[in-house]
Coordinates of C-alpha atoms and ligand atoms in Angstrom, one line a residue:
M556 CA 2.0 19.9 -9.5
K557 CA 0.8 21.9 -6.6
T558 CA -2.0 21.0 -4.2
S559 CA -4.9 23.4 -4.3
L560 CA -7.4 24.0 -1.6
G561 CA -9.9 22.4 -4.0
Q562 CA -8.0 19.1 -4.1
Y563 CA -8.0 19.0 -0.3
G564 CA -11.6 19.7 -0.2
R565 CA -12.5 16.9 -2.8
L566 CA -10.5 14.4 -0.7
W567 CA -12.2 15.5 2.4
S568 CA -15.7 15.4 1.0
T569 CA -15.2 11.8 -0.6
Y570 CA -14.0 10.3 2.6
L571 CA -15.8 12.1 5.2
T572 CA -19.3 12.3 3.5
P573 CA -20.1 8.7 4.7
Q574 CA -19.4 9.8 8.4
R575 CA -21.1 13.2 8.2
G576 CA -23.2 12.3 11.3
T577 CA -20.2 11.5 13.5
V578 CA -18.4 14.6 12.0
L579 CA -21.3 16.9 12.9
L580 CA -21.4 15.5 16.3
L581 CA -17.6 16.0 16.6
A582 CA -17.8 19.5 15.6
V583 CA -20.6 20.2 18.2
L584 CA -18.5 18.6 20.9
L585 CA -15.5 20.6 19.9
F586 CA -17.3 23.9 19.9
G587 CA -18.8 22.9 23.4
N588 CA -15.2 22.1 24.6
I589 CA -14.0 25.4 23.4
G590 CA -16.9 27.3 24.9
L591 CA -16.1 25.7 28.2
Q592 CA -12.6 26.5 28.1
L593 CA -13.4 30.2 27.5
F594 CA -16.1 30.2 30.2
N595 CA -14.3 29.0 33.2
P596 CA -11.8 31.8 33.5
Q597 CA -14.8 34.1 33.6
V598 CA -16.1 32.1 36.6
M599 CA -12.8 32.5 38.4
R600 CA -12.7 36.2 37.6
Q601 CA -16.2 36.6 39.2
F602 CA -15.0 34.6 42.3
I603 CA -12.0 36.9 42.8
D604 CA -14.2 40.0 42.4
L605 CA -16.9 38.7 44.7
A606 CA -14.3 37.7 47.2
Q607 CA -12.6 41.0 47.1
A608 CA -15.9 42.7 47.5
G609 CA -16.6 40.5 50.6
A610 CA -19.3 38.3 49.3
A611 CA -21.0 35.7 51.5
P612 CA -19.1 32.2 51.8
D613 CA -22.0 30.2 50.5
V614 CA -22.0 32.4 47.2
L615 CA -18.4 31.8 46.8
V616 CA -18.8 28.1 47.5
R617 CA -21.5 27.9 44.7
I618 CA -19.1 29.8 42.2
A619 CA -16.3 27.4 43.2
L620 CA -18.4 24.3 42.5
L621 CA -19.4 25.6 39.3
F622 CA -15.7 26.2 38.3
V623 CA -14.9 22.6 39.2
G624 CA -18.0 21.3 37.4
V625 CA -17.1 23.1 34.2
A626 CA -13.5 22.0 34.4
L627 CA -14.6 18.4 34.8
L628 CA -17.2 18.6 32.0
Q629 CA -14.5 20.1 29.6
Q630 CA -12.2 17.2 30.4
V631 CA -14.8 14.6 29.6
L632 CA -15.6 16.6 26.4
S633 CA -11.8 16.5 25.4
V634 CA -11.7 12.6 25.8
F635 CA -14.8 12.2 23.6
V636 CA -13.4 14.8 20.9
T637 CA -10.2 12.8 20.8
W638 CA -11.8 9.3 20.6
M639 CA -14.2 10.6 17.7
S640 CA -11.5 12.3 15.8
E641 CA -9.3 9.2 15.8
N642 CA -12.3 7.1 14.7
V643 CA -13.2 9.5 11.9
G644 CA -9.5 9.7 10.9
W645 CA -9.0 5.9 10.7
A646 CA -12.3 5.2 8.9
A647 CA -11.5 7.8 6.3
T648 CA -8.0 6.8 5.7
N649 CA -8.8 3.0 5.7
A650 CA -11.4 3.6 3.1
L651 CA -8.6 5.4 1.0
R652 CA -6.3 2.6 1.6
G653 CA -8.9 0.1 0.5
D654 CA -9.4 2.2 -2.6
L655 CA -5.8 2.2 -3.3
V656 CA -5.2 -1.5 -2.7
A657 CA -8.3 -2.3 -4.9
H658 CA -6.9 0.0 -7.6
C659 CA -3.4 -1.3 -7.6
I660 CA -4.5 -5.0 -7.7
G661 CA -6.4 -4.0 -10.9
L662 CA -3.4 -2.4 -12.6
D663 CA -1.4 -4.4 -15.2
M664 CA 1.8 -6.4 -14.6
S665 CA 4.1 -3.7 -16.0
F666 CA 3.0 -1.4 -13.3
H667 CA 3.8 -4.0 -10.7
N668 CA 7.1 -4.9 -12.2
A669 CA 8.2 -1.2 -12.1
H670 CA 7.2 -0.8 -8.3
T671 CA 8.9 -2.9 -5.6
P672 CA 6.8 -4.4 -2.7
G673 CA 8.6 -2.0 -0.3
E674 CA 7.4 1.0 -2.4
M675 CA 3.8 -0.2 -2.6
I676 CA 3.8 -0.6 1.2
E677 CA 5.2 2.9 1.7
R678 CA 2.7 4.4 -0.8
I679 CA -0.4 2.7 0.4
D680 CA 0.4 2.8 4.1
G681 CA 3.0 5.4 4.8
D682 CA 1.5 8.1 2.6
V683 CA -1.9 7.5 3.9
T684 CA -1.0 7.5 7.6
V685 CA 0.3 11.0 7.1
L686 CA -3.0 11.9 5.6
S687 CA -4.7 10.2 8.6
A688 CA -3.3 13.1 10.8
F689 CA -4.6 15.6 8.3
F690 CA -8.2 13.9 8.4
S691 CA -8.4 13.3 12.0
Q692 CA -6.7 16.5 13.2
F693 CA -6.1 19.2 10.9
V694 CA -9.5 20.8 10.7
I695 CA -10.4 20.0 14.1
Q696 CA -7.2 21.4 15.6
V697 CA -6.8 24.4 13.4
L698 CA -10.5 25.3 13.4
G699 CA -10.6 24.6 17.1
N700 CA -7.6 26.3 18.1
G701 CA -8.2 29.2 15.8
L702 CA -11.6 29.7 17.4
L703 CA -10.1 29.5 20.8
L704 CA -7.7 32.1 19.8
V705 CA -10.2 34.4 18.4
G706 CA -12.6 33.7 21.4
V707 CA -9.8 34.6 23.9
L708 CA -8.9 37.8 22.0
V709 CA -12.6 38.9 21.7
L710 CA -13.2 38.4 25.4
L711 CA -9.9 40.4 26.2
F712 CA -11.2 43.2 24.0
R713 CA -14.5 43.0 25.8
E714 CA -12.7 43.5 29.0
D715 CA -10.5 46.5 27.7
W716 CA -9.7 47.4 24.3
R717 CA -6.0 48.2 25.3
V718 CA -5.5 44.7 26.8
G719 CA -7.1 43.2 23.7
L720 CA -4.9 45.1 21.3
T721 CA -1.6 44.3 23.0
L722 CA -2.3 40.7 23.1
T723 CA -3.6 40.5 19.5
A724 CA -0.4 42.2 18.5
F725 CA 1.5 39.6 20.5
T726 CA -0.5 36.8 18.9
L727 CA 0.3 37.8 15.5
I728 CA 4.0 38.1 16.2
A729 CA 4.1 34.7 17.9
L730 CA 2.3 33.1 15.0
V731 CA 4.8 34.4 12.4
T732 CA 7.9 33.8 14.4
L733 CA 7.0 30.3 15.2
G734 CA 5.9 29.5 11.7
R735 CA 9.2 30.9 10.3
L736 CA 11.2 28.8 12.7
R737 CA 9.5 25.6 12.0
N738 CA 10.2 26.0 8.4
I739 CA 13.8 26.6 9.1
A740 CA 13.8 23.3 11.3
V741 CA 12.0 21.0 9.0
P742 CA 14.9 20.2 6.7
H743 CA 17.1 19.4 9.7
W744 CA 14.5 16.9 11.0
A745 CA 14.1 15.5 7.6
A746 CA 17.8 15.0 7.3
E747 CA 17.9 13.2 10.6
R748 CA 15.2 10.9 9.6
Q749 CA 16.9 10.1 6.3
A750 CA 20.2 9.4 8.0
N751 CA 18.5 7.0 10.4
A752 CA 16.9 5.3 7.5
E753 CA 20.1 4.9 5.8
F754 CA 21.9 3.7 8.7
F755 CA 19.4 0.9 9.3
G756 CA 19.2 -0.2 5.8
F757 CA 23.1 -0.5 6.0
L758 CA 22.8 -2.4 9.1
E759 CA 20.3 -4.8 7.8
E760 CA 22.1 -5.6 4.7
R761 CA 25.5 -6.1 6.4
L762 CA 23.9 -8.3 9.1
A763 CA 22.2 -10.4 6.4
G764 CA 25.5 -10.7 4.6
T765 CA 27.7 -11.6 7.8
E766 CA 28.9 -14.8 6.3
D767 CA 30.1 -13.3 3.0
I768 CA 31.7 -10.3 4.8
R769 CA 33.7 -12.7 7.0
S770 CA 34.7 -15.1 4.3
S771 CA 35.8 -12.3 2.2
A772 CA 37.7 -10.4 4.9
A773 CA 35.6 -7.3 4.4
E774 CA 35.3 -6.3 8.0
P775 CA 37.6 -3.2 7.8
Y776 CA 35.6 -2.1 4.8
V777 CA 32.4 -2.6 6.5
L778 CA 33.5 -0.8 9.7
R779 CA 34.7 2.2 7.9
A780 CA 31.3 2.6 6.0
F781 CA 29.8 2.1 9.5
H782 CA 31.8 4.9 11.1
A783 CA 31.1 7.2 8.1
L784 CA 27.3 6.6 8.6
M785 CA 27.6 7.2 12.3
R786 CA 29.3 10.4 11.9
T787 CA 26.6 11.6 9.5
Q788 CA 24.0 10.4 12.0
M789 CA 25.6 12.3 14.8
R790 CA 25.9 15.5 12.9
T791 CA 22.3 15.5 11.7
S792 CA 21.0 14.5 15.1
L793 CA 22.9 17.3 16.8
K794 CA 21.5 19.9 14.4
A795 CA 18.0 18.5 14.8
A796 CA 18.1 18.5 18.5
L797 CA 19.5 22.0 18.6
M798 CA 16.7 23.2 16.3
I799 CA 14.1 21.6 18.8
N800 CA 15.6 23.3 21.6
V801 CA 15.7 26.6 19.9
L802 CA 12.1 26.1 18.9
L803 CA 11.1 25.1 22.6
N804 CA 12.9 28.0 24.1
T805 CA 11.4 30.4 21.7
I806 CA 7.9 29.3 22.7
K807 CA 8.9 29.9 26.4
V808 CA 10.4 33.2 25.7
L809 CA 7.5 34.4 23.6
T810 CA 5.1 33.2 26.5
A811 CA 7.0 35.1 29.0
V812 CA 6.9 38.2 26.9
G813 CA 3.2 37.7 26.4
T814 CA 2.4 37.2 30.1
A815 CA 4.6 40.1 31.0
A816 CA 2.9 42.3 28.5
A817 CA -0.6 41.2 29.7
L818 CA 0.3 41.7 33.4
G819 CA 2.0 44.9 32.7
I820 CA -1.0 46.6 30.8
S821 CA -3.7 45.2 33.0
G822 CA -1.7 45.8 36.2
Y823 CA -1.4 49.5 35.2
L824 CA -5.1 49.6 34.3
F825 CA -5.9 48.2 37.7
L826 CA -3.8 50.7 39.6
S827 CA -5.3 53.6 37.6
G828 CA -8.7 52.2 38.7
H829 CA -9.9 51.1 35.1
V830 CA -10.4 47.4 35.7
T831 CA -10.8 45.0 38.8
L832 CA -8.4 42.5 40.2
G833 CA -10.7 39.9 38.6
T834 CA -9.9 41.3 35.1
V835 CA -6.1 41.2 35.8
Y836 CA -6.4 37.5 36.6
L837 CA -8.7 37.1 33.6
A838 CA -6.1 38.8 31.1
F839 CA -3.3 36.7 32.7
H840 CA -5.1 33.4 32.4
Y841 CA -6.3 34.2 29.0
T842 CA -2.7 35.0 27.8
T843 CA -1.4 31.5 29.2
M844 CA -4.3 30.0 27.2
L845 CA -2.9 31.5 24.0
E846 CA 0.4 29.5 24.1
R847 CA -1.2 26.3 23.1
P848 CA -3.3 27.3 20.1
I849 CA -0.3 29.2 18.7
D850 CA 1.8 26.2 19.0
T851 CA -0.7 23.9 17.6
I852 CA -1.7 26.2 14.6
T853 CA 2.0 26.5 13.4
R854 CA 2.4 22.8 13.8
Q855 CA -0.6 21.9 11.8
M856 CA 0.4 24.1 9.0
Q857 CA 3.5 21.8 8.7
E858 CA 1.3 18.8 9.0
L859 CA -0.6 20.2 6.1
Q860 CA 2.6 20.4 3.8
K861 CA 3.3 16.6 4.6
A862 CA -0.3 15.9 4.0
G863 CA -0.1 17.6 0.7
A864 CA 2.8 15.6 -0.5
G865 CA 0.9 12.3 0.7
M866 CA -2.3 13.4 -1.0
L867 CA -0.4 14.2 -4.3
R868 CA 1.2 10.7 -4.3
A869 CA -2.1 8.9 -3.4
R870 CA -4.0 10.9 -6.2
E871 CA -1.2 10.1 -8.7
L872 CA -1.5 6.4 -7.8
L873 CA -5.2 6.5 -8.3
G874 CA -4.9 8.2 -11.5
T875 CA -2.6 5.4 -12.9
T876 CA -4.7 3.5 -15.4
S877 CA -4.3 -0.1 -16.3
R878 CA -3.1 -0.9 -19.7
I879 CA -5.3 -4.0 -19.6
Q880 CA -8.8 -2.6 -20.2
E881 CA -11.9 -4.5 -19.6
A882 CA -13.9 -4.8 -22.8
T883 CA -16.6 -2.1 -23.1
R884 CA -19.0 -4.5 -24.7
P885 CA -17.9 -8.0 -23.8
V886 CA -18.9 -11.0 -26.0
P887 CA -21.0 -13.7 -24.5
P888 CA -19.1 -16.0 -22.1
L889 CA -16.6 -18.5 -23.5
P890 CA -18.1 -22.1 -23.9
D891 CA -17.2 -24.7 -21.3
G892 CA -15.0 -27.6 -22.2
P893 CA -11.8 -27.6 -24.2
L894 CA -10.9 -24.4 -26.1
A895 CA -9.4 -23.7 -29.4
V896 CA -6.3 -21.3 -29.3
T897 CA -5.1 -19.1 -32.3
F898 CA -2.2 -16.6 -32.2
E899 CA -2.4 -14.3 -35.2
D900 CA 0.8 -12.3 -36.1
V901 CA 1.3 -11.5 -32.3
S902 CA 4.3 -9.2 -31.5
F903 CA 5.0 -8.3 -28.0
S904 CA 7.6 -6.4 -26.0
Y905 CA 7.8 -5.7 -22.3
A906 CA 7.5 -1.9 -22.2
D907 CA 9.5 -0.4 -19.3
G908 CA 7.3 0.0 -16.4
Q909 CA 8.0 3.7 -15.7
S910 CA 6.1 4.7 -18.8
A911 CA 3.2 2.6 -17.8
A912 CA 3.1 4.4 -14.4
D913 CA 3.1 7.8 -16.0
G914 CA 0.4 6.8 -18.2
T915 CA 1.9 7.7 -21.5
G916 CA 2.3 3.8 -22.3
Q917 CA 5.2 4.6 -24.8
A918 CA 8.6 3.1 -24.0
T919 CA 11.7 3.9 -25.7
G920 CA 14.2 1.2 -26.7
K921 CA 12.2 -1.7 -25.9
E922 CA 13.1 -5.1 -27.0
T923 CA 10.6 -7.3 -28.9
V924 CA 10.2 -10.6 -27.2
L925 CA 7.7 -12.1 -29.6
H926 CA 7.9 -11.5 -33.2
D927 CA 4.8 -12.2 -35.6
L928 CA 3.9 -15.3 -33.9
S929 CA 1.1 -17.3 -35.5
F930 CA -0.1 -20.9 -34.7
S931 CA -3.3 -22.7 -33.9
L932 CA -4.4 -25.4 -31.5
R933 CA -7.6 -27.5 -32.0
P934 CA -9.7 -28.0 -28.9
G935 CA -8.2 -30.8 -26.7
T936 CA -4.7 -30.5 -28.1
V937 CA -1.8 -30.9 -25.6
L938 CA 1.0 -28.7 -27.0
G939 CA 4.6 -29.2 -25.7
L940 CA 6.2 -25.7 -25.9
L941 CA 10.0 -25.9 -26.0
G942 CA 12.8 -23.4 -26.4
R943 CA 15.9 -22.2 -24.7
T944 CA 15.8 -20.0 -21.7
G945 CA 14.7 -16.4 -22.7
S946 CA 13.1 -17.5 -25.9
G947 CA 9.6 -16.2 -24.8
K948 CA 7.8 -19.2 -23.6
T949 CA 6.5 -17.7 -20.3
T950 CA 5.8 -14.5 -22.1
L951 CA 3.5 -16.3 -24.6
T952 CA 1.4 -17.8 -21.8
R953 CA 1.0 -14.4 -20.1
L954 CA -0.6 -13.1 -23.3
L955 CA -3.2 -16.0 -23.1
F956 CA -4.1 -14.8 -19.6
R957 CA -4.1 -11.0 -20.5
L958 CA -1.6 -10.2 -18.0
Y959 CA -0.2 -8.1 -20.9
D960 CA -1.8 -7.3 -24.3
P961 CA 0.0 -8.0 -27.5
D962 CA 1.5 -4.8 -29.2
A963 CA 0.3 -6.2 -32.7
G964 CA -1.9 -9.1 -33.8
S965 CA -4.4 -11.0 -31.7
V966 CA -4.8 -13.9 -29.4
R967 CA -8.1 -15.7 -30.1
L968 CA -9.9 -18.3 -28.0
G969 CA -13.2 -20.1 -28.2
A970 CA -15.1 -23.2 -29.6
A971 CA -13.7 -24.6 -32.9
G972 CA -14.7 -22.4 -35.6
D973 CA -16.0 -19.5 -33.3
L974 CA -12.9 -17.9 -31.9
V975 CA -13.0 -14.5 -30.4
D976 CA -10.3 -12.0 -29.7
I977 CA -9.6 -12.1 -26.0
R978 CA -9.7 -8.6 -25.6
Q979 CA -13.5 -8.7 -26.2
V980 CA -14.0 -11.3 -23.5
A981 CA -14.8 -10.2 -19.9
L982 CA -11.7 -10.4 -17.9
D983 CA -13.1 -12.7 -15.2
D984 CA -14.8 -14.8 -17.8
L985 CA -11.4 -15.3 -19.5
R986 CA -9.6 -16.0 -16.2
R987 CA -12.2 -18.5 -15.3
H988 CA -11.5 -20.5 -18.6
V989 CA -7.9 -20.4 -18.6
G990 CA -5.9 -22.0 -15.7
M991 CA -2.1 -21.5 -15.3
V992 CA 0.6 -23.1 -13.1
T993 CA 3.5 -20.8 -13.1
Q994 CA 7.2 -21.5 -12.5
N995 CA 7.1 -20.0 -9.2
I996 CA 4.0 -21.1 -7.4
Q997 CA 2.8 -18.7 -4.8
L998 CA 1.5 -20.2 -1.6
F999 CA -0.2 -18.3 1.1
H1000 CA 0.2 -18.4 4.9
A1001 CA -3.2 -20.2 5.2
T1002 CA -4.7 -23.6 5.5
V1003 CA -4.2 -26.1 2.7
R1004 CA -7.9 -25.7 2.0
D1005 CA -7.7 -22.0 1.5
N1006 CA -4.7 -22.4 -0.5
L1007 CA -6.5 -24.6 -2.8
T1008 CA -9.8 -22.8 -3.1
F1009 CA -8.2 -19.3 -3.0
F1010 CA -10.3 -18.6 0.1
D1011 CA -13.7 -19.4 -1.8
P1012 CA -15.9 -20.9 1.0
T1013 CA -18.3 -22.4 -1.5
V1014 CA -16.0 -25.0 -2.5
G1015 CA -16.8 -28.0 -0.3
D1016 CA -14.5 -30.4 1.3
A1017 CA -15.8 -33.3 -0.6
R1018 CA -14.9 -31.7 -4.1
I1019 CA -11.4 -30.9 -2.7
L1020 CA -10.9 -34.3 -1.5
Q1021 CA -12.0 -35.8 -4.7
A1022 CA -9.6 -33.5 -6.7
L1023 CA -6.8 -34.7 -4.4
E1024 CA -7.7 -38.2 -4.9
E1025 CA -8.0 -38.0 -8.5
L1026 CA -4.5 -36.4 -8.8
G1027 CA -3.2 -39.1 -6.5
L1028 CA -2.4 -36.8 -3.5
T1029 CA -4.5 -38.6 -0.9
E1030 CA -1.4 -40.2 0.6
W1031 CA 0.3 -36.8 0.7
L1032 CA -2.7 -35.3 2.5
D1033 CA -2.6 -38.0 5.0
T1034 CA 1.0 -37.1 6.0
L1035 CA -0.1 -33.6 7.0
P1036 CA -0.8 -33.2 10.7
D1037 CA -4.2 -31.6 10.4
G1038 CA -5.4 -32.5 6.9
L1039 CA -6.9 -29.8 5.0
D1040 CA -6.8 -27.7 8.1
T1041 CA -2.9 -27.6 8.0
V1042 CA -1.5 -24.2 7.9
L1043 CA 1.1 -23.7 5.3
E1044 CA 4.2 -21.4 5.9
S1045 CA 3.9 -18.3 3.7
G1046 CA 5.9 -18.6 0.5
G1047 CA 5.5 -22.4 0.7
S1048 CA 8.6 -23.0 2.8
G1049 CA 8.2 -26.5 4.3
L1050 CA 6.8 -27.8 1.0
S1051 CA 9.1 -29.3 -1.6
A1052 CA 9.0 -27.8 -5.2
G1053 CA 7.2 -30.8 -6.3
E1054 CA 4.6 -30.6 -3.7
A1055 CA 3.9 -27.0 -4.4
Q1056 CA 3.3 -27.9 -8.0
L1057 CA 1.0 -30.5 -7.1
L1058 CA -1.0 -28.1 -5.1
A1059 CA -1.2 -25.7 -7.9
F1060 CA -2.4 -28.6 -10.1
T1061 CA -5.2 -29.2 -7.6
R1062 CA -6.1 -25.5 -7.7
I1063 CA -6.5 -25.8 -11.4
F1064 CA -8.5 -29.1 -11.1
L1065 CA -11.0 -27.3 -8.8
K1066 CA -11.3 -24.4 -11.3
D1067 CA -11.9 -26.8 -14.2
P1068 CA -10.7 -24.5 -16.9
G1069 CA -11.0 -25.3 -20.8
L1070 CA -7.4 -24.3 -21.4
V1071 CA -4.4 -25.1 -18.9
I1072 CA -1.0 -23.7 -19.1
L1073 CA 1.7 -25.6 -17.1
D1074 CA 5.0 -23.7 -17.0
E1075 CA 7.1 -26.4 -15.5
A1076 CA 9.6 -25.3 -12.8
S1077 CA 13.1 -26.2 -14.2
S1078 CA 14.2 -27.5 -10.8
R1079 CA 14.9 -31.2 -10.7
L1080 CA 12.5 -33.4 -8.8
D1081 CA 13.1 -36.7 -6.9
P1082 CA 11.9 -39.8 -8.9
V1083 CA 8.8 -40.4 -6.7
T1084 CA 7.6 -36.8 -6.9
E1085 CA 8.3 -36.9 -10.5
R1086 CA 6.0 -39.9 -11.1
L1087 CA 3.2 -38.3 -9.1
I1088 CA 3.5 -35.2 -11.1
E1089 CA 3.6 -37.0 -14.4
R1090 CA 0.4 -38.8 -13.3
A1091 CA -1.2 -35.6 -12.3
V1092 CA -0.4 -33.9 -15.5
E1093 CA -2.1 -36.8 -17.2
K1094 CA -5.3 -36.3 -15.4
L1095 CA -5.1 -32.6 -15.5
V1096 CA -4.9 -32.3 -19.4
R1097 CA -7.7 -34.8 -20.0
N1098 CA -10.5 -33.3 -22.0
R1099 CA -8.8 -29.8 -22.1
T1100 CA -6.6 -28.0 -24.4
A1101 CA -3.1 -27.7 -22.8
I1102 CA 0.1 -25.8 -23.3
I1103 CA 2.9 -27.4 -21.4
I1104 CA 6.1 -25.5 -21.1
A1105 CA 8.2 -28.7 -20.6
H1106 CA 11.8 -29.0 -19.1
R1107 CA 11.4 -32.8 -18.7
L1108 CA 11.2 -35.6 -21.3
G1109 CA 8.5 -37.2 -19.3
T1110 CA 6.2 -34.2 -19.8
V1111 CA 7.0 -33.7 -23.4
E1112 CA 6.0 -37.3 -24.2
R1113 CA 2.6 -36.4 -22.9
A1114 CA 2.1 -33.7 -25.9
D1115 CA 0.3 -34.2 -29.1
E1116 CA 2.0 -31.5 -30.8
V1117 CA 5.5 -29.8 -30.1
M1118 CA 6.3 -26.2 -30.9
I1119 CA 9.8 -24.9 -30.5
L1120 CA 10.3 -21.4 -29.9
Q1121 CA 13.5 -19.6 -31.2
D1122 CA 14.0 -16.0 -30.1
G1123 CA 10.3 -15.3 -30.0
R1124 CA 9.5 -16.9 -33.4
V1125 CA 8.0 -20.3 -34.1
G1126 CA 11.1 -22.5 -35.1
E1127 CA 9.1 -25.7 -35.6
H1128 CA 5.6 -26.7 -34.9
G1129 CA 3.9 -30.0 -35.7
E1130 CA 2.7 -33.5 -34.5
R1131 CA 5.2 -34.8 -31.8
A1132 CA 5.2 -38.2 -33.4
A1133 CA 5.8 -37.0 -36.8
L1134 CA 8.6 -34.5 -35.7
A1135 CA 10.2 -37.2 -33.6
S1136 CA 10.6 -39.6 -36.6
D1137 CA 11.6 -36.8 -39.0
P1138 CA 15.5 -37.1 -39.3
A1139 CA 15.5 -33.3 -40.4
S1140 CA 13.5 -32.0 -37.4
H1141 CA 14.9 -29.8 -34.8
F1142 CA 12.9 -31.6 -32.3
R1143 CA 14.7 -34.9 -33.3
R1144 CA 18.0 -33.4 -32.8
L1145 CA 16.9 -32.0 -29.4
L1146 CA 15.9 -35.6 -28.4
Q1147 CA 19.1 -36.9 -29.5
A1148 CA 21.1 -34.4 -27.9
G1149 CA 19.2 -35.2 -24.6
L1150 CA 16.3 -32.7 -24.2
E1151 CA 16.9 -32.3 -20.4
D1152 CA 20.4 -31.2 -20.9
V1153 CA 19.6 -28.6 -23.5
L1154 CA 16.5 -27.1 -22.0
V1155 CA 16.9 -27.4 -18.3
Ligands
ATP140 P1 12.7 -19.7 -19.2 O1 13.0 -21.1 -19.9 O2 14.1 -19.3 -18.5 O3 11.6 -19.7 -18.3 P2 11.2 -18.2 -21.1 O4 11.3 -18.8 -22.5 O5 10.0 -18.4 -20.2 O6 12.6 -18.5 -20.3 P3 10.5 -15.4 -20.9 O7 10.3 -15.4 -19.4 O8 9.3 -15.4 -21.7 O9 11.5 -16.7 -21.4 O10 11.3 -14.2 -21.3 C1 11.6 -13.7 -22.6 C2 12.3 -12.5 -22.7 O11 11.5 -11.5 -22.0 C3 13.6 -12.6 -21.9 O12 14.6 -11.8 -22.6 C4 13.4 -11.9 -20.6 O13 14.5 -11.0 -20.1 C5 12.2 -10.9 -20.8 N1 11.3 -10.7 -19.8 C6 10.6 -11.6 -19.2 N2 9.8 -11.2 -18.2 C7 10.0 -9.9 -18.3 C8 9.4 -8.8 -17.6 N3 8.5 -8.9 -16.6 N4 9.9 -7.5 -17.9 C9 10.8 -7.2 -18.9 N5 11.3 -8.2 -19.6 C10 10.9 -9.4 -19.4
MG141 MG1 9.8 -19.1 -18.3

């Protein structure tokens, strides 16, 4: 894919239109700034010519004051231009970052499985930061410096066409030379950055693994790898530094050549009486002014290439569509209260994430996790879901939440006798009616209150306290230093696994869904917490349909029905009491073998 000018233009207009007032003002200031830069040497020229002609001192003082005033004004304008262009750049790229984050949050789980957090940070922040330079500077710099360049050359032509021609030729040669040289230098700079990144990646990993390295006496191996990386780094840095020097020296030499040419030709014209001394000064000064635009323009052309890559990646990300599509015409909201659940011939496999990202949605060689799964639950039933690790229990619950859609068959929810395919239910309605406690509970670096309400300020403290009370957590709350205002560590460190689960239960309790899913963590808990959890589960499943993926006998005993999954198929499904007393049932054998030893 190549970036066309049109794509740059579209991105520009999307994110700059909201700021068009500021952008317009910026352009005006910029033109003013350039105008002043071009104007001041003219003042100086006049000063020289008048001084040479023996003008009165007060006239010269007035011109000198004008020169200082213009120079000051130009500096003030420069400050404003910089400030505003940074503002415009950040506002535009933050809007783009926001769009990317919103888009990615809406993408399905297979996308997120295929992209690591590090990659997402790089794509949403890193790529966009490169674009920021493009937004805030490119047009301003290229347009501004281009105008400055043209302005200088036009004014030189106005003085004398021979001077103008010489310096135009010089400018073109300088632009081409520097542009070429930079292109030669870029790969060396990229190689240096890559070597740096690799070196730090290596260091970080080895430092984190110090204990293992020592205990397995791997120091010599680590040191050898270290030396190899250092050698690469040195080689690439040397080359990169050399290229920078070549570039800087070329700029210096070019400027010297340009100045010599300007002085040579205008000096000659002065001696032959064609121009005044002021004009010689003017030509000299304007020539020194050419250096910066030439440097900036070639540099910005390179930024453009980087921005092109960043833009492509941003557009590609925005172009990724979620496989979980919102129903086009959603059915009326699900009823409140316990829900009936039906799985009808559901088959499912995790397609590999790459195909999700490129939008084809077709994966090759995927393994079916659920096979033609069918079962029904009446409203208010508590189902104990059992099965060996990897049998598809967690997967089944993910389908209920539409984290994934089944490949075949349908999942239906609703009031008894009035079930609808969940693909026809509005997503937020579905997720309001289904609550899930996952095996890995995610806690945020925020207060207990925010962790419980998911940052919803409309949930009052009274309700939170009541929920905690009902789940038997008041005593636990009292142990926290600041009560609901206690700030939890991110990732829930500082909380035991049991406490994290209890917090997750409270979340569900506050949400009050008609179907709850508990995916019990398989970690063993201390007896006190275990009792607390059992009591909380008891409360939680009351007057709700529940699917409990149980690893503990205590939780299984709470179930009305038991279903055993075997390699993604229903191995057994029935009333718990009936199965427990049926000598031929798999469940009974499980109980006899010691459920916890088999399942945990
Ligand atoms: P456990 O008791 O260990 O929690 P489980 O019954 O919940 O196991 P699942 O997590 O549903 O098992 O996994 C079923 C199968 O799907 C496994 O073979 C697993 O490797 C695979 N699987 C699970 N999650 C993913 C995923 N995100 N992407 C690809 N494959 C997955
Ligand atoms: Mg699981």
